Short mmCIF file of C-alpha atoms and ligand atoms in Angstrom, two decimals:
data_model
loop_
_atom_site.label_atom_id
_atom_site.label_comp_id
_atom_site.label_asym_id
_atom_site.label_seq_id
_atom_site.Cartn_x
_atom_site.Cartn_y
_atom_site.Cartn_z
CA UNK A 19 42.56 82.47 217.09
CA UNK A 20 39.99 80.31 219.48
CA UNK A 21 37.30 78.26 218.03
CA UNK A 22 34.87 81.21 219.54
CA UNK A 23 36.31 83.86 217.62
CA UNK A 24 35.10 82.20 214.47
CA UNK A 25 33.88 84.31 211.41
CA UNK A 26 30.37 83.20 210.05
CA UNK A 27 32.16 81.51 207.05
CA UNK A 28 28.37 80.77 206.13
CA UNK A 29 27.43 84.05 204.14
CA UNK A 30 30.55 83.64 201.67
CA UNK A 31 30.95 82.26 198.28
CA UNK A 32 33.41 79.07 199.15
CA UNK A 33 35.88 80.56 195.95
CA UNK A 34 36.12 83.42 197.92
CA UNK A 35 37.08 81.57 201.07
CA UNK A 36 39.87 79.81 199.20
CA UNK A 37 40.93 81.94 197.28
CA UNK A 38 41.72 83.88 200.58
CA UNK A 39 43.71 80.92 201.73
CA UNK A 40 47.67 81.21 203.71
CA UNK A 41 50.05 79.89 201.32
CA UNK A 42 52.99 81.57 202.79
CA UNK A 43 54.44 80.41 206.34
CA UNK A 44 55.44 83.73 206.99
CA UNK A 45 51.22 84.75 206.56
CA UNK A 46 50.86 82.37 210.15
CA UNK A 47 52.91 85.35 212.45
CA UNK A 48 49.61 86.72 213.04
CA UNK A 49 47.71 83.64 214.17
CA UNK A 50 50.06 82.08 216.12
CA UNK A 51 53.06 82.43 217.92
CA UNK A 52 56.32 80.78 216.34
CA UNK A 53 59.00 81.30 214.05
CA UNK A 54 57.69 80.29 210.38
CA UNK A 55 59.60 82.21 208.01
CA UNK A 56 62.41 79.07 208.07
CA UNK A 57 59.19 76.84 207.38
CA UNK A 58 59.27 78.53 203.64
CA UNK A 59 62.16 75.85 202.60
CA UNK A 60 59.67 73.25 203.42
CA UNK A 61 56.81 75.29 201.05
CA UNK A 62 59.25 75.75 198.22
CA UNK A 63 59.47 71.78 198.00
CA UNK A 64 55.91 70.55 199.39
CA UNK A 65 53.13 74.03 198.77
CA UNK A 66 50.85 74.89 201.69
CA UNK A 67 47.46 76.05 201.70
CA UNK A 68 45.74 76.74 204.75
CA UNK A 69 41.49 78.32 204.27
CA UNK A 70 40.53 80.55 206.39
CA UNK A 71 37.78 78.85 207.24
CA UNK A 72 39.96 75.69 208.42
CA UNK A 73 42.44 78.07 209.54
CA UNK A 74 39.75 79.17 211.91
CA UNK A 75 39.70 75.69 213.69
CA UNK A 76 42.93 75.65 214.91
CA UNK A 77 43.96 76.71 218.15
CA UNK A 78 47.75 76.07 218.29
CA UNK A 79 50.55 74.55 215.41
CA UNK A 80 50.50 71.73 217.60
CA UNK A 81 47.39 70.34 218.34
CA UNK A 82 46.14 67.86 215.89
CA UNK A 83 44.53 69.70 213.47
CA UNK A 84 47.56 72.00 213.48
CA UNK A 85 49.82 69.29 212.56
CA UNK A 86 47.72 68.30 209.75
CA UNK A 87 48.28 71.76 208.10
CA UNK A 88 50.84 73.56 208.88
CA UNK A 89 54.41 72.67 207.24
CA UNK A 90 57.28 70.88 209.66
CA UNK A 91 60.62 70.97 208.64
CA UNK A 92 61.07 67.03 209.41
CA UNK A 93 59.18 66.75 205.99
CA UNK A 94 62.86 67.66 204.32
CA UNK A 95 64.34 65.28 207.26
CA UNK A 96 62.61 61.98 205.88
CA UNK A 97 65.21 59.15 205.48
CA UNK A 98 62.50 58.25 203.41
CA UNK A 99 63.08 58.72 199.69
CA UNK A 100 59.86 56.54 197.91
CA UNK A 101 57.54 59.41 196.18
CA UNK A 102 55.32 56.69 195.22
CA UNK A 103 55.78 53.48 197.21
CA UNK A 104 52.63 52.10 195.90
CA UNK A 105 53.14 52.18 192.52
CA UNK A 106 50.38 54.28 191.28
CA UNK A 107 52.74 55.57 188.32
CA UNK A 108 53.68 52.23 186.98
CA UNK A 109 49.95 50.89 187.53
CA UNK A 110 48.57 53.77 185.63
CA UNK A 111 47.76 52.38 182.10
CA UNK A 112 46.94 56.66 181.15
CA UNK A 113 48.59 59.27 182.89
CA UNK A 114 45.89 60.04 185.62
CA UNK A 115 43.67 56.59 186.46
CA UNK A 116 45.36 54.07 188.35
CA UNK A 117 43.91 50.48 187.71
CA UNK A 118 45.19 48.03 190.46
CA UNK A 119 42.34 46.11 191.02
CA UNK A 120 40.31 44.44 188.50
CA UNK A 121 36.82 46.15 188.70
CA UNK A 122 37.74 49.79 189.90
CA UNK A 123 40.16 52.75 188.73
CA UNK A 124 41.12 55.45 190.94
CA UNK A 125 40.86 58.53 188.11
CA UNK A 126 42.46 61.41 189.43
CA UNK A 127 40.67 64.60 187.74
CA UNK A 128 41.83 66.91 189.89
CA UNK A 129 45.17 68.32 191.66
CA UNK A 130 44.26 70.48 193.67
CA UNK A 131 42.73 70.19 197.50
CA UNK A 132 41.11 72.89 199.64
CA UNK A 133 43.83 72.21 202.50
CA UNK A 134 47.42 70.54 201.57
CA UNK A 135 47.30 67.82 204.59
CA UNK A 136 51.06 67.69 205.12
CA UNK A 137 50.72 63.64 205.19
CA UNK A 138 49.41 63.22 201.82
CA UNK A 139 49.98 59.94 200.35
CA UNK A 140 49.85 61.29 197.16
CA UNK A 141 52.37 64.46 198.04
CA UNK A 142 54.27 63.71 194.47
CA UNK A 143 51.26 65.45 192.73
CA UNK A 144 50.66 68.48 194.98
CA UNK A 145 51.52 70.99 192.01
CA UNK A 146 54.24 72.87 192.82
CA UNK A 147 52.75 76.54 192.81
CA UNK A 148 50.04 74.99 194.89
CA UNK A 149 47.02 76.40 192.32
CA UNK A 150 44.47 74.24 190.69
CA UNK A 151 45.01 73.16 187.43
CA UNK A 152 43.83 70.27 185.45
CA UNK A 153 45.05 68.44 182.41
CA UNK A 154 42.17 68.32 180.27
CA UNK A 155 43.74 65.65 177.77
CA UNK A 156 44.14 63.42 181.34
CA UNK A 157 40.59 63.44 182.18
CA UNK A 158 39.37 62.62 178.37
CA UNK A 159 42.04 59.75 177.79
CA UNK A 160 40.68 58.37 181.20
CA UNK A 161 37.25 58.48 180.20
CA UNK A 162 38.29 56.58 177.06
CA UNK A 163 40.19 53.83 178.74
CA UNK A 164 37.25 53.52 181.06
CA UNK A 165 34.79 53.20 178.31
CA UNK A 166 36.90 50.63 176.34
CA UNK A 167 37.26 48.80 179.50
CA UNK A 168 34.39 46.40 180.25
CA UNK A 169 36.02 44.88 183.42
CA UNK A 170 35.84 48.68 184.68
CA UNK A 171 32.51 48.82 187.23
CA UNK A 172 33.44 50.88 189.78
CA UNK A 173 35.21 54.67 189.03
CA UNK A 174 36.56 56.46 191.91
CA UNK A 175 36.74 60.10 191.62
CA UNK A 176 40.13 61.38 193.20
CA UNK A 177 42.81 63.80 192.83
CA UNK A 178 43.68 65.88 194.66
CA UNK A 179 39.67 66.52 195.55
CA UNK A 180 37.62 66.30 192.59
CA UNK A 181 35.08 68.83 194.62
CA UNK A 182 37.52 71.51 193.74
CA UNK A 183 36.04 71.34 190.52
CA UNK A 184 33.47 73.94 188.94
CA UNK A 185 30.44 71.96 189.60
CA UNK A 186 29.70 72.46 185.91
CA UNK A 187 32.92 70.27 185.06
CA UNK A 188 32.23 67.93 187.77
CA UNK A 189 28.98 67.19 186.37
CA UNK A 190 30.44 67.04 182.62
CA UNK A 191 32.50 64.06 183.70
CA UNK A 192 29.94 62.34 186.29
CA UNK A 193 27.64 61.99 183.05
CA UNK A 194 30.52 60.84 180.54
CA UNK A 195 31.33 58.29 182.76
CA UNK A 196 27.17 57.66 183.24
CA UNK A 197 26.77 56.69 179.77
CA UNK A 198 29.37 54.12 179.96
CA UNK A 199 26.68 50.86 180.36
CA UNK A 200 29.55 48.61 182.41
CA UNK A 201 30.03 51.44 185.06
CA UNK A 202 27.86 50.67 188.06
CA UNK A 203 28.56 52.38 190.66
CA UNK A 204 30.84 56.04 191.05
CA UNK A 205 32.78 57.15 193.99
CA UNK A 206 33.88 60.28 194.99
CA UNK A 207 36.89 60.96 197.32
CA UNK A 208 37.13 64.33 199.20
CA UNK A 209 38.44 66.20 201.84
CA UNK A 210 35.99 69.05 201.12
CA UNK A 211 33.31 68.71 203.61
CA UNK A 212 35.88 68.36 206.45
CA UNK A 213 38.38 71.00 205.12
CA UNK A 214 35.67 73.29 202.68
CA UNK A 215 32.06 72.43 204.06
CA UNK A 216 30.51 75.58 202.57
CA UNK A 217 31.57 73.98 199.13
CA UNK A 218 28.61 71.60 199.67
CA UNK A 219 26.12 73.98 197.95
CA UNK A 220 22.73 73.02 197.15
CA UNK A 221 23.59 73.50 193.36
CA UNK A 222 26.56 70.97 193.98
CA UNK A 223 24.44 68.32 195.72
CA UNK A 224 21.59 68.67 193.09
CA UNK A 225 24.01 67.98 190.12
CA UNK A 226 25.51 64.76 192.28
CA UNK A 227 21.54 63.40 192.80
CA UNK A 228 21.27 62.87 188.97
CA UNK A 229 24.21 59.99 188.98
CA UNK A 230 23.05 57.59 191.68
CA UNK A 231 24.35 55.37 192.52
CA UNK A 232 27.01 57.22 193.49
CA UNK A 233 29.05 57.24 196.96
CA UNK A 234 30.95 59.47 198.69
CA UNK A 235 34.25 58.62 201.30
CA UNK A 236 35.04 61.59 203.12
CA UNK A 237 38.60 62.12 205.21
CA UNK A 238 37.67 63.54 208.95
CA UNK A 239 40.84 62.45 211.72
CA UNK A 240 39.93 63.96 214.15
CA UNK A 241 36.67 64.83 216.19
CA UNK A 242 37.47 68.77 216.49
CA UNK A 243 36.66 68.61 212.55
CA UNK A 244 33.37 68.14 212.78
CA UNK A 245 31.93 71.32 213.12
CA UNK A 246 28.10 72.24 212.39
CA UNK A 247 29.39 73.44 209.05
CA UNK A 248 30.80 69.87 208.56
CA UNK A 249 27.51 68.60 209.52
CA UNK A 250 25.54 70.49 207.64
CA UNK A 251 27.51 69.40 204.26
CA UNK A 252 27.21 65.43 205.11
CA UNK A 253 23.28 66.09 205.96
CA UNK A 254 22.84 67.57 202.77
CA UNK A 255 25.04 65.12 201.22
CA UNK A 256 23.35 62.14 202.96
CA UNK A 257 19.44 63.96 202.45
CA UNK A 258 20.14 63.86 198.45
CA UNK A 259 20.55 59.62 198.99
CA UNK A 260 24.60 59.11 198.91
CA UNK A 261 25.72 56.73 201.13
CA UNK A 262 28.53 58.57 203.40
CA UNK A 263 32.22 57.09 204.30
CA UNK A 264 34.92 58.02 205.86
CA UNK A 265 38.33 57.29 205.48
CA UNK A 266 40.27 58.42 208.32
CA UNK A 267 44.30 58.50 208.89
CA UNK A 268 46.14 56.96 211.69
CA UNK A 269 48.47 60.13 212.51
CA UNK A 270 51.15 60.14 215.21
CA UNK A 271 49.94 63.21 217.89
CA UNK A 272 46.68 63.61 215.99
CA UNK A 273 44.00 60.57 216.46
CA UNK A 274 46.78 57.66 217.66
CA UNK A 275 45.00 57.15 221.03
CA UNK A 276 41.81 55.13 222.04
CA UNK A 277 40.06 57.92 223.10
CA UNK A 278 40.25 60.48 220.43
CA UNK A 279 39.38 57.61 217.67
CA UNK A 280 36.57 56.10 219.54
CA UNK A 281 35.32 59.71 219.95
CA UNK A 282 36.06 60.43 216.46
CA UNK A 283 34.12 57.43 215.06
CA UNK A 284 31.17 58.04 217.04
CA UNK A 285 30.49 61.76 216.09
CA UNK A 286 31.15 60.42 212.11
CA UNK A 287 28.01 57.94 212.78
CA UNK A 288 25.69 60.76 214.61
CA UNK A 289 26.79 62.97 211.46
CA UNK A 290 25.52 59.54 208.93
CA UNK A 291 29.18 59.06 208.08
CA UNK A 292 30.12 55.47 208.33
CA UNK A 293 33.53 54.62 208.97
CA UNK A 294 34.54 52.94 206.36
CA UNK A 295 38.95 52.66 206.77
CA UNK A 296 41.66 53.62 209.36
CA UNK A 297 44.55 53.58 207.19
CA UNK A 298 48.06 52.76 208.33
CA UNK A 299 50.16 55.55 206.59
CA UNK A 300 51.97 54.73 203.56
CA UNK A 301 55.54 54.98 203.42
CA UNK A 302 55.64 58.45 201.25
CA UNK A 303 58.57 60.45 201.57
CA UNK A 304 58.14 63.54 203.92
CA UNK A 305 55.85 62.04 206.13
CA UNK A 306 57.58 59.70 207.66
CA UNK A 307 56.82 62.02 211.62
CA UNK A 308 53.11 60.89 211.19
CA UNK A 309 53.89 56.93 211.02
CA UNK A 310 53.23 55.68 214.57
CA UNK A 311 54.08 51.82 214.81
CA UNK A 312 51.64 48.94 213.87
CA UNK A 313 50.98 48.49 217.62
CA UNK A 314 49.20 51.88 217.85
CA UNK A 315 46.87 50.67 215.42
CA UNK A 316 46.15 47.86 217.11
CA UNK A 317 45.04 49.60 220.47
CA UNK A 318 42.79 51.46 218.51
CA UNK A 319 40.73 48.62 216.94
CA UNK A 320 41.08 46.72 220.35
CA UNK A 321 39.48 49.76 221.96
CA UNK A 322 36.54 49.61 219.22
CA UNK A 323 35.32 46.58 218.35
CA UNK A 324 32.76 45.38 221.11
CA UNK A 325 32.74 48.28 222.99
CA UNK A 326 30.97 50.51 220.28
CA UNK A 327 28.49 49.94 218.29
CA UNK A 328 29.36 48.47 214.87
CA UNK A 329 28.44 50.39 212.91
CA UNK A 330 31.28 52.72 214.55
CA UNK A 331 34.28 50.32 213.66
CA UNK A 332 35.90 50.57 210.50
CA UNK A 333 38.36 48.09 209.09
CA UNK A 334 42.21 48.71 209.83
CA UNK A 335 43.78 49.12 206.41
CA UNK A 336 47.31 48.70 205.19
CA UNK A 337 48.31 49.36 201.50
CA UNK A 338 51.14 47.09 200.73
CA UNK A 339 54.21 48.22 198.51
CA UNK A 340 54.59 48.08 194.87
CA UNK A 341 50.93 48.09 194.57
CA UNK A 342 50.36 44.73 195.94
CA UNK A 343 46.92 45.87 197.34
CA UNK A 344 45.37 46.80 200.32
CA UNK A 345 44.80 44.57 203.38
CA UNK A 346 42.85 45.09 206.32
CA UNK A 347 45.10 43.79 209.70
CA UNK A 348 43.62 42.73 212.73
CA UNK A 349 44.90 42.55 216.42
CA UNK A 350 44.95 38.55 216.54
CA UNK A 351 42.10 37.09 218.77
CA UNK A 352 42.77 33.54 217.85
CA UNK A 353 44.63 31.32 220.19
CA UNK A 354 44.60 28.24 218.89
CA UNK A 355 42.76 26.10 216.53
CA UNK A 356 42.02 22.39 216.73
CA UNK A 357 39.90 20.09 214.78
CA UNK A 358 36.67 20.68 216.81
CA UNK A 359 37.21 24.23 218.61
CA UNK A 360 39.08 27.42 218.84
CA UNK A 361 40.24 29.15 221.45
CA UNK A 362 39.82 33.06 221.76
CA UNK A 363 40.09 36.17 223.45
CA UNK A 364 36.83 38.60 223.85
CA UNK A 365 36.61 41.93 223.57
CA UNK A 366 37.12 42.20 227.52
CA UNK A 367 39.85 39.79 227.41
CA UNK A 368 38.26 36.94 228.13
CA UNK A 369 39.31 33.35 227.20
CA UNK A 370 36.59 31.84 225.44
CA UNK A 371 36.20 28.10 223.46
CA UNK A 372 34.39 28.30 220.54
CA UNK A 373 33.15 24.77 218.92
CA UNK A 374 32.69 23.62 214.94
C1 PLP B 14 42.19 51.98 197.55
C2 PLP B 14 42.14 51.77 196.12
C3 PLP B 14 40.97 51.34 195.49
C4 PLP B 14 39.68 51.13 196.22
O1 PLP B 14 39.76 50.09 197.13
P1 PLP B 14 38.44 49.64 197.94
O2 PLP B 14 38.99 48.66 198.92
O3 PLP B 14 37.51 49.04 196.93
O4 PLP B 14 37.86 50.86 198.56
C5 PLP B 14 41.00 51.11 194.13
N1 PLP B 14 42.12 51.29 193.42
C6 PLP B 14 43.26 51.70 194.00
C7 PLP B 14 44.46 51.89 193.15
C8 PLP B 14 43.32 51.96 195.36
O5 PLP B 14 44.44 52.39 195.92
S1 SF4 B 15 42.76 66.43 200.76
FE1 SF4 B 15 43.48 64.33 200.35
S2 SF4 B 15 44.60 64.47 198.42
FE2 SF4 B 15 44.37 66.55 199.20
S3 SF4 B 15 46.25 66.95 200.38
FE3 SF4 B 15 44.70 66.19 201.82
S4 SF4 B 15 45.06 63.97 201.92
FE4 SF4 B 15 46.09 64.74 200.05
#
């Protein structure tokens, strides 16, 4: 299917566009050509779910959105073995909100996503028939622990995307958590507005207005994603006074040159999404294929900073094991260092002395 041969999405309820989402490989034949009924041992382990609507962007199993969605059988292949490499499990003090970091929780209230991005770092929790469920008892224990937790200023809302939620529920919890006095700001963490744009109603956006301050980190990788849907969601999103992120993957064959990042990060700022991480991936089993080396990283944020704008270069992230934390990396600039002066290189490669 070509980008031109697009359905207008715009006219449907967005339950009804994922509710008519491909779940089985064999449900691709049609699209594209390729064999994908040996891709079902790969479903049976880590579910699929492909929207139409994001189904609609891509043009081949192997261009970069492609990869992000459709199953590979190197996920099986993974010499890889760590489900959770960063600890989330053991730093979870309930089942459900993860509390590394003294101000902020991570409170997952939600399993399910609108697209299963094959490189999750958080595949472990994909449930296994791929349909949304929640555990209610999860969500009230969390808001419990967060309410009898003064150090606790910052909640992220995560999952899975919490924007899969009826926006009834999502607003029950956004004003639990509201009434907790130590809570200043709330985050929310979705795919949904690059994977599920028409899920951006004006309903949603009106219930999200009442709980300011509250934030919102998207997850576009890749430029094609950014569609006039997508826009559309993170203008009405950004017109109702949230502050707009994005935290974008590093993914071997889908954004790990120069070119298609720079491009990337510069349609996220005309769309009032500031970049906000690239992250390395994490070491999850079964997605090993999508680590490119440190290096590649590194060519990226040389090819940002100073030759875009600012406002266009995030930081370089990598989440260290165990749940050490997460650490932005640089490309080192610094030659050397002496009592009175440094020595650096420029953005253009430059040598440059720099006094105290
Ligand atoms: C990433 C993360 C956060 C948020 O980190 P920021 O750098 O503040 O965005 C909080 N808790 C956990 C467990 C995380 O993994
Ligand atoms: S939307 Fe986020 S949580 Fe859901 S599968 Fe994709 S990367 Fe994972």
């Amino acid at each position: 299917m070509e980008n031109g041969d697009r359905k207008p999405f715009d006219t449907q309820d967005w339950r009804n566009i994922l509710a008519a989402s491909v779940t089985d490989p064999e449900k691709l034949q049609p699209f594209f050509d390729g064999d994908f009924k040996t891709l079902r041992t790969v479903t049976d382990r880590y579910p699929m779910r492909i929207n139409p609507y994001y189904l609609s962007l891509i043009r081949s199993p192997d261009d970069p959105l492609g990869k992000q969605a459709i199953p590979d059988v190197r996920e099986l292949e993974d010499p890889l073995t760590e489900a959770d490499p960063l600890a989330e499990e053991p730093l979870s003090p309930v089942p459900g909100l993860i509390h590394r970091y003294p101000d902020r929780v991570v409170f997952l209230v939600s399993s399910a996503c609108a697209m299963y991005c094959r490189y999750c770092m958080r595949k472990r929790n994909i449930p296994s028939d791929g349909r949304a469920h929640r555990d209610e008892r999860n969500i009230e224990n969390g808001i419990r622990y967060i309410s009898d937790t003064p150090e606790v200023r910052d909640v992220i809302l995560s999952g899975g995307d919490p924007l899969l939620l009826s926006t009834d529920r999502l607003a029950g919890i956004l004003k639990q958590i509201r009434a907790i006095g130590h809570v200043d700001i709330i985050r929310i963490h979705t795919r949904v507005p690059c994977t599920l744009p028409f899920r951006i109603t004006e309903r949603l956006v009106a219930e999200l207005k009442k709980h300011h301050p509250l934030y919102i980190n998207t997850h576009f990788n890749h430029p094609d994603e950014i569609t006039p849907e997508a826009a559309l969601a993170c203008s009405r999103l950004a017109d109702a006074g949230i502050p707009l992120g994005c935290q974008t993957v590093l993914l071997k064959g889908v954004n790990d040159t120069p070119q298609v990042m720079a491009g990337l990060m510069r349609k996220l700022v005309k769309t009032r999404v500031r970049p906000y991480y690239i992250h390395h991936p994490d070491p999850v089993a079964g997605t090993s294929h999508f680590r490119p080396p440190l290096e590649t990283g590194f060519n990226v944020m040389r090819a940002l900073r100073g030759h875009v704008s600012g406002i266009c270069v995030p930081h370089y992230m990598v989440d260290l094991p165990g749940g050490k934390g997460k650490m932005p990396v640089l490309p080192t600039k610094i030659r050397s260092v002496s009592d009175k002066s440094m020595t650096l290189e420029n953005y253009l490669g430059e040598i440059c002395e720099y006094g105290f």
